[in-house]
């Protein structure tokens, strides 16, 4: 399959490196509205086709799959262009920055009949898969408390490095929407539950940006379980993302390096402790992330096209985290507990 990367910023490098691992796939084209960025990226990765507008990418019949690596607030624009051109899509997180825009993408993708993969690579962590399975099988008993600690560090220079960073219009938010969206997605995915009500505070405490650099929220799930989320880009020097799920019959805790606690009341029927896998990274810098997850997801959409099967993370399955984050922002604005069915 021929891939084209649209947007030659930091995350595009991860996509390019992932594609270099895949023997059957080709990084066929790159595109950026800043010509010198596109040219430099193409030289670095030995790409022959270089475009400066997304429309030119979509008009190329040799492009099979478009990797959307532009700022978050323009994901929808590029995804819709790709869908209308009949291209398969790989979209970086978040899929878009409002529920309405995400729903528009889903409508366009479904109408065009194209495949779309959303990047939530943490779902591929062996620990996360094992935890989700344990929850589904009831091995932890009734889930009472879940926690996601998303304590990153990004200095002011990071926000100053690109005009879209830390803006409502293009980033859609701060510590929650950009960095924390992975963790919000993962805790919701593992719990396999829906949010009933939430209360949150998303504040700007240290950085000179209009969006939040520090946030916390309490979610009550439809099952009755409580879930707490703490997110920051102010936690020097940056800490491993940590997840915990506590049930009446067991507890599991893991971070970017793997399982920390794996305890079950019924030890005789406890599931095997999962392997660690490769460390995910990203807590201290936006360039130190593993490429294992991206490699697997890019490979998956290429195989899904060949085999005419669904992808691992379709857009319909990637909207919950953004919905919850937008609700936390609304709770911050109103000071109220929000019922998710009304959001």
Coordinates of C-alpha atoms in Angstrom, one line a residue:
X1 CA 0.0 0.0 0.0
X2 CA 1.1 3.6 -0.7
X3 CA 0.9 5.9 2.3
X4 CA 0.9 9.7 2.1
X5 CA 1.7 11.8 5.2
X6 CA -0.2 15.1 5.4
X7 CA 1.5 17.4 7.9
X8 CA 5.3 17.1 8.4
X9 CA 5.4 18.1 12.1
X10 CA 6.7 16.1 15.1
X11 CA 4.3 13.2 14.9
X12 CA 4.9 12.7 11.2
X13 CA 8.3 11.4 12.1
X14 CA 6.7 8.6 14.2
X15 CA 4.5 7.6 11.2
X16 CA 7.5 7.6 8.8
X17 CA 9.6 5.5 11.2
X18 CA 6.8 3.1 11.6
X19 CA 6.3 2.7 7.9
X20 CA 10.0 2.1 7.5
X21 CA 9.5 -1.1 9.6
X22 CA 6.8 -2.4 7.3
X23 CA 8.3 -4.3 4.4
X24 CA 5.1 -4.4 2.3
X25 CA 4.1 -0.8 2.7
X26 CA 5.6 2.4 1.2
X27 CA 5.9 6.0 2.3
X28 CA 4.9 7.2 -1.2
X29 CA 4.3 10.9 -0.6
X30 CA 4.5 13.7 2.0
X31 CA 2.7 17.0 2.2
X32 CA 3.0 20.2 4.1
X33 CA 1.7 23.8 3.4
X34 CA 5.2 25.0 4.3
X35 CA 7.2 23.9 1.2
X36 CA 10.6 23.8 2.9
X37 CA 9.2 21.5 5.7
X38 CA 7.8 19.1 3.1
X39 CA 11.0 19.1 1.1
X40 CA 13.2 18.5 4.1
X41 CA 11.0 15.7 5.3
X42 CA 11.0 14.1 1.9
X43 CA 14.8 14.2 1.7
X44 CA 15.1 12.8 5.2
X45 CA 13.0 9.8 4.4
X46 CA 13.8 9.4 0.7
X47 CA 10.3 10.1 -0.5
X48 CA 10.0 11.1 -4.2
X49 CA 6.5 12.6 -4.2
X50 CA 6.1 16.0 -2.4
X51 CA 3.0 18.0 -2.3
X52 CA 2.1 21.4 -0.8
X53 CA -1.7 21.1 -0.6
X54 CA -3.9 18.3 0.6
X55 CA -6.0 18.5 -2.5
X56 CA -3.0 17.5 -4.6
X57 CA -2.5 14.5 -2.4
X58 CA -6.1 13.4 -2.8
X59 CA -6.0 13.8 -6.5
X60 CA -3.1 11.3 -6.8
X61 CA -4.6 7.9 -7.8
X62 CA -1.4 6.2 -6.5
X63 CA -2.2 7.2 -2.9
X64 CA -4.0 4.4 -1.0
X65 CA -3.8 5.6 2.6
X66 CA -3.6 9.1 4.0
X67 CA -1.9 9.7 7.4
X68 CA -3.5 12.8 9.0
X69 CA -0.7 14.5 11.0
X70 CA -1.9 18.1 10.9
X71 CA -2.9 20.1 14.0
X72 CA -5.8 18.6 15.9
X73 CA -8.3 21.3 14.9
X74 CA -7.8 20.6 11.2
X75 CA -8.0 16.8 11.4
X76 CA -11.6 16.9 10.2
X77 CA -10.9 18.9 7.2
X78 CA -8.2 16.5 5.9
X79 CA -10.2 13.4 6.9
X80 CA -13.2 14.6 5.0
X81 CA -11.1 15.4 1.9
X82 CA -9.6 11.9 2.0
X83 CA -12.9 10.2 2.5
X84 CA -14.5 12.1 -0.5
X85 CA -11.4 11.1 -2.6
X86 CA -11.9 7.4 -1.7
X87 CA -8.7 7.2 0.3
X88 CA -8.3 5.1 3.5
X89 CA -7.4 7.2 6.5
X90 CA -5.1 7.0 9.5
X91 CA -5.9 9.9 11.9
X92 CA -3.8 11.0 14.8
X93 CA -5.4 11.6 18.2
X94 CA -7.7 13.2 18.9
X95 CA -9.9 12.5 15.9
X96 CA -11.2 16.0 16.2
X97 CA -11.7 18.6 19.0
X98 CA -15.5 18.7 19.3
X99 CA -18.2 16.0 19.3
X100 CA -19.9 17.7 16.4
X101 CA -16.8 17.6 14.2
X102 CA -16.2 13.9 15.1
X103 CA -19.7 13.0 14.1
X104 CA -19.3 14.8 10.8
X105 CA -16.1 12.7 10.1
X106 CA -18.0 9.5 10.9
X107 CA -20.8 10.4 8.6
X108 CA -18.4 11.2 5.7
X109 CA -16.4 8.0 6.2
X110 CA -19.5 5.8 6.4
X111 CA -21.0 7.5 3.3
X112 CA -17.8 7.1 1.3
X113 CA -17.4 3.5 2.5
X114 CA -13.7 4.0 3.3
X115 CA -11.6 2.5 6.1
X116 CA -10.3 4.8 8.9
X117 CA -7.9 3.9 11.7
X118 CA -7.6 6.1 14.7
X119 CA -4.4 6.3 16.6
X120 CA -4.8 5.3 20.3
X121 CA -1.7 3.1 20.4
X122 CA -1.9 2.6 24.2
X123 CA -4.8 0.2 23.6
X124 CA -2.2 -2.3 22.2
X125 CA -0.1 -2.4 25.4
X126 CA -0.1 -6.0 26.7
X127 CA -1.0 -4.7 30.2
X128 CA -4.0 -2.8 28.9
X129 CA -5.3 -5.7 26.9
X130 CA -4.9 -8.0 29.9
X131 CA -6.7 -5.6 32.2
X132 CA -9.6 -5.1 29.8
X133 CA -10.0 -8.8 29.5
X134 CA -9.9 -9.3 33.3
X135 CA -12.6 -6.6 33.7
X136 CA -14.8 -8.2 31.0
X137 CA -14.5 -11.6 32.6
X138 CA -15.5 -10.3 36.0
X139 CA -12.2 -11.4 37.6
X140 CA -11.9 -8.2 39.6
X141 CA -15.5 -8.4 40.8
X142 CA -17.5 -5.3 41.0
X143 CA -15.3 -2.3 39.9
X144 CA -15.3 0.4 42.6
X145 CA -12.5 2.8 41.7
X146 CA -10.4 3.5 38.7
X147 CA -7.7 6.1 38.3
X148 CA -5.7 7.6 35.5
X149 CA -2.6 9.7 36.3
X150 CA -1.4 11.6 33.2
X151 CA 1.4 13.7 34.6
X152 CA 3.5 15.1 31.8
X153 CA 6.0 17.9 31.5
X154 CA 6.0 20.4 28.7
X155 CA 7.8 23.7 29.2
X156 CA 6.9 27.1 27.8
X157 CA 9.3 26.5 24.9
X158 CA 7.2 23.5 23.8
X159 CA 4.1 25.7 23.5
X160 CA 6.1 28.4 21.8
X161 CA 7.5 26.0 19.2
X162 CA 4.3 26.0 17.0
X163 CA 1.6 28.5 16.8
X164 CA -1.2 25.9 17.1
X165 CA 0.0 24.4 20.3
X166 CA -2.0 25.3 23.4
X167 CA -4.8 27.0 21.5
X168 CA -8.5 26.3 21.7
X169 CA -8.9 26.7 17.9
X170 CA -6.2 24.2 16.8
X171 CA -5.2 22.2 19.8
X172 CA -8.7 22.0 21.2
X173 CA -7.4 22.2 24.8
X174 CA -4.2 21.5 26.7
X175 CA -3.0 18.8 29.1
X176 CA -6.2 16.8 28.6
X177 CA -6.9 17.1 24.9
X178 CA -3.4 16.9 23.6
X179 CA -1.4 14.7 26.0
X180 CA -4.1 13.3 28.3
X181 CA -6.5 12.1 25.6
X182 CA -4.5 8.8 25.3
X183 CA -5.0 8.1 29.0
X184 CA -8.7 9.2 29.1
X185 CA -9.3 6.9 26.1
X186 CA -7.5 4.0 27.7
X187 CA -9.2 4.1 31.1
X188 CA -12.7 4.3 29.4
X189 CA -11.7 1.4 27.1
X190 CA -10.5 -0.8 29.8
X191 CA -13.5 -0.2 32.1
X192 CA -15.9 -1.0 29.1
X193 CA -18.4 1.3 30.8
X194 CA -20.2 4.6 30.0
X195 CA -19.8 7.8 32.0
X196 CA -23.0 8.9 33.8
X197 CA -22.0 12.1 35.5
X198 CA -18.7 14.1 35.9
X199 CA -17.3 17.1 37.6
X200 CA -14.0 18.6 36.5
X201 CA -11.6 21.5 36.8
X202 CA -9.2 22.3 33.9
X203 CA -7.0 25.3 34.9
X204 CA -4.1 27.3 33.6
X205 CA -1.7 27.5 36.5
X206 CA 1.9 27.9 35.1
X207 CA 2.1 28.2 31.4
X208 CA 1.3 31.3 29.3
X209 CA -1.4 29.6 27.2
X210 CA -5.2 30.1 27.0
X211 CA -5.9 26.4 27.6
X212 CA -5.3 24.2 30.7
X213 CA -2.0 23.0 31.9
X214 CA -3.4 21.2 35.0
X215 CA -6.7 19.3 35.3
X216 CA -8.6 16.8 37.5
X217 CA -12.0 15.2 37.2
X218 CA -14.2 12.7 39.0
X219 CA -16.4 10.5 36.8
X220 CA -19.3 8.4 38.0
X221 CA -19.8 5.5 35.6
X222 CA -23.2 3.9 34.8
X223 CA -22.1 0.8 36.7
X224 CA -21.7 3.0 39.8
X225 CA -17.9 2.9 39.8
X226 CA -15.9 6.1 40.4
X227 CA -13.1 7.1 38.1
X228 CA -10.6 9.9 38.8
X229 CA -8.4 11.5 36.1
X230 CA -5.5 13.8 36.9
X231 CA -3.7 15.4 33.9
X232 CA -0.9 18.0 33.7
X233 CA 1.9 19.3 31.6
X234 CA 3.3 21.0 34.7
X235 CA 4.6 17.9 36.5
X236 CA 8.4 18.3 36.4
X237 CA 10.2 16.3 35.2
X238 CA 7.3 14.2 33.8
X239 CA 6.1 10.9 35.3
X240 CA 5.2 7.5 33.8
X241 CA 1.5 7.4 32.9
X242 CA -0.2 5.3 35.6
X243 CA -3.5 3.4 35.6
X244 CA -5.3 1.6 38.4
X245 CA -8.5 -0.4 38.6
X246 CA -9.7 -1.6 42.0
X247 CA -12.5 -4.1 42.3
X248 CA -14.0 -6.0 45.3
X249 CA -12.0 -9.1 44.2
X250 CA -8.7 -7.6 43.0
X251 CA -6.6 -4.7 41.9
X252 CA -4.4 -4.0 39.0
X253 CA -2.0 -1.1 38.5
X254 CA 0.4 -0.5 35.6
X255 CA 2.4 2.3 34.0
X256 CA 4.4 2.9 30.8
X257 CA 6.9 0.2 31.9
X258 CA 4.3 -2.5 32.7
X259 CA 2.4 -4.1 35.6
X260 CA 3.0 -2.8 39.1
X261 CA 0.3 -4.6 41.0
X262 CA -1.5 -7.7 39.8
X263 CA -3.5 -9.1 42.8
X264 CA -6.6 -11.2 42.8
X265 CA -8.6 -12.5 45.7
X266 CA -9.0 -15.9 44.0
X267 CA -5.4 -16.6 43.3
X268 CA -6.1 -20.1 41.9
X269 CA -8.1 -18.6 39.0
X270 CA -6.1 -15.4 38.5
X271 CA -5.2 -14.6 34.9
X272 CA -1.5 -14.7 34.1
X273 CA 0.5 -11.6 34.7
X274 CA 1.1 -9.9 31.2
X275 CA 4.4 -9.1 29.7
X276 CA 5.6 -5.5 29.9
X277 CA 6.1 -4.8 26.2
X278 CA 8.1 -1.8 25.0
X279 CA 7.9 1.3 27.2
X280 CA 5.5 3.8 25.7
X281 CA 7.3 7.0 26.8
X282 CA 6.1 10.6 26.1
X283 CA 6.0 11.8 29.7
X284 CA 9.0 14.1 29.5
X285 CA 9.0 14.9 25.8
X286 CA 6.8 14.7 22.7
X287 CA 9.6 13.0 20.7
X288 CA 10.5 10.1 23.0
X289 CA 7.5 7.9 22.3
X290 CA 7.7 4.3 21.2
X291 CA 6.8 3.5 17.6
X292 CA 5.5 0.0 18.3
X293 CA 1.9 1.0 18.5
X294 CA 1.9 3.1 15.4
X295 CA 3.7 0.3 13.5
X296 CA 1.0 -2.2 14.5
X297 CA -1.9 0.2 13.6
X298 CA -0.5 1.2 10.2
X299 CA 0.1 -2.4 9.4
X300 CA -3.4 -3.2 10.5
X301 CA -5.2 -0.8 8.2
X302 CA -3.1 -2.0 5.2
X303 CA -4.0 -5.6 6.1
X304 CA -7.6 -4.6 6.6
X305 CA -7.7 -3.2 3.1
X306 CA -6.2 -6.3 1.6
X307 CA -8.4 -8.7 3.6
X308 CA -11.6 -6.5 3.4
X309 CA -12.1 -6.6 7.2
X310 CA -12.6 -3.9 9.9
X311 CA -9.7 -2.0 11.4
X312 CA -8.7 -2.2 15.0
X313 CA -9.8 1.3 16.0
X314 CA -12.5 2.7 13.7
X315 CA -13.7 6.3 14.2
X316 CA -17.0 5.2 15.8
X317 CA -14.9 3.6 18.6
X318 CA -12.6 6.7 19.1
X319 CA -15.0 9.4 20.2
X320 CA -15.6 8.8 23.9
X321 CA -12.4 10.4 25.2
X322 CA -13.0 13.7 23.4
X323 CA -16.6 13.7 24.5
X324 CA -15.5 13.3 28.1
X325 CA -12.8 15.9 27.8
X326 CA -15.1 18.5 26.3
X327 CA -17.5 17.8 29.2
X328 CA -14.8 18.4 31.7
X329 CA -14.2 21.8 30.0
X330 CA -17.9 22.5 30.2
X331 CA -18.0 21.6 33.9
X332 CA -15.0 23.9 34.5
X333 CA -16.9 26.8 32.7
X334 CA -20.2 26.2 34.6
X335 CA -18.9 24.9 37.9
X336 CA -21.6 22.2 37.6
X337 CA -21.8 18.4 37.7
X338 CA -22.7 17.3 34.1
X339 CA -24.9 14.5 33.1
X340 CA -23.3 13.0 30.0
X341 CA -26.6 12.2 28.3
X342 CA -27.3 15.9 28.2
X343 CA -23.8 16.9 26.7

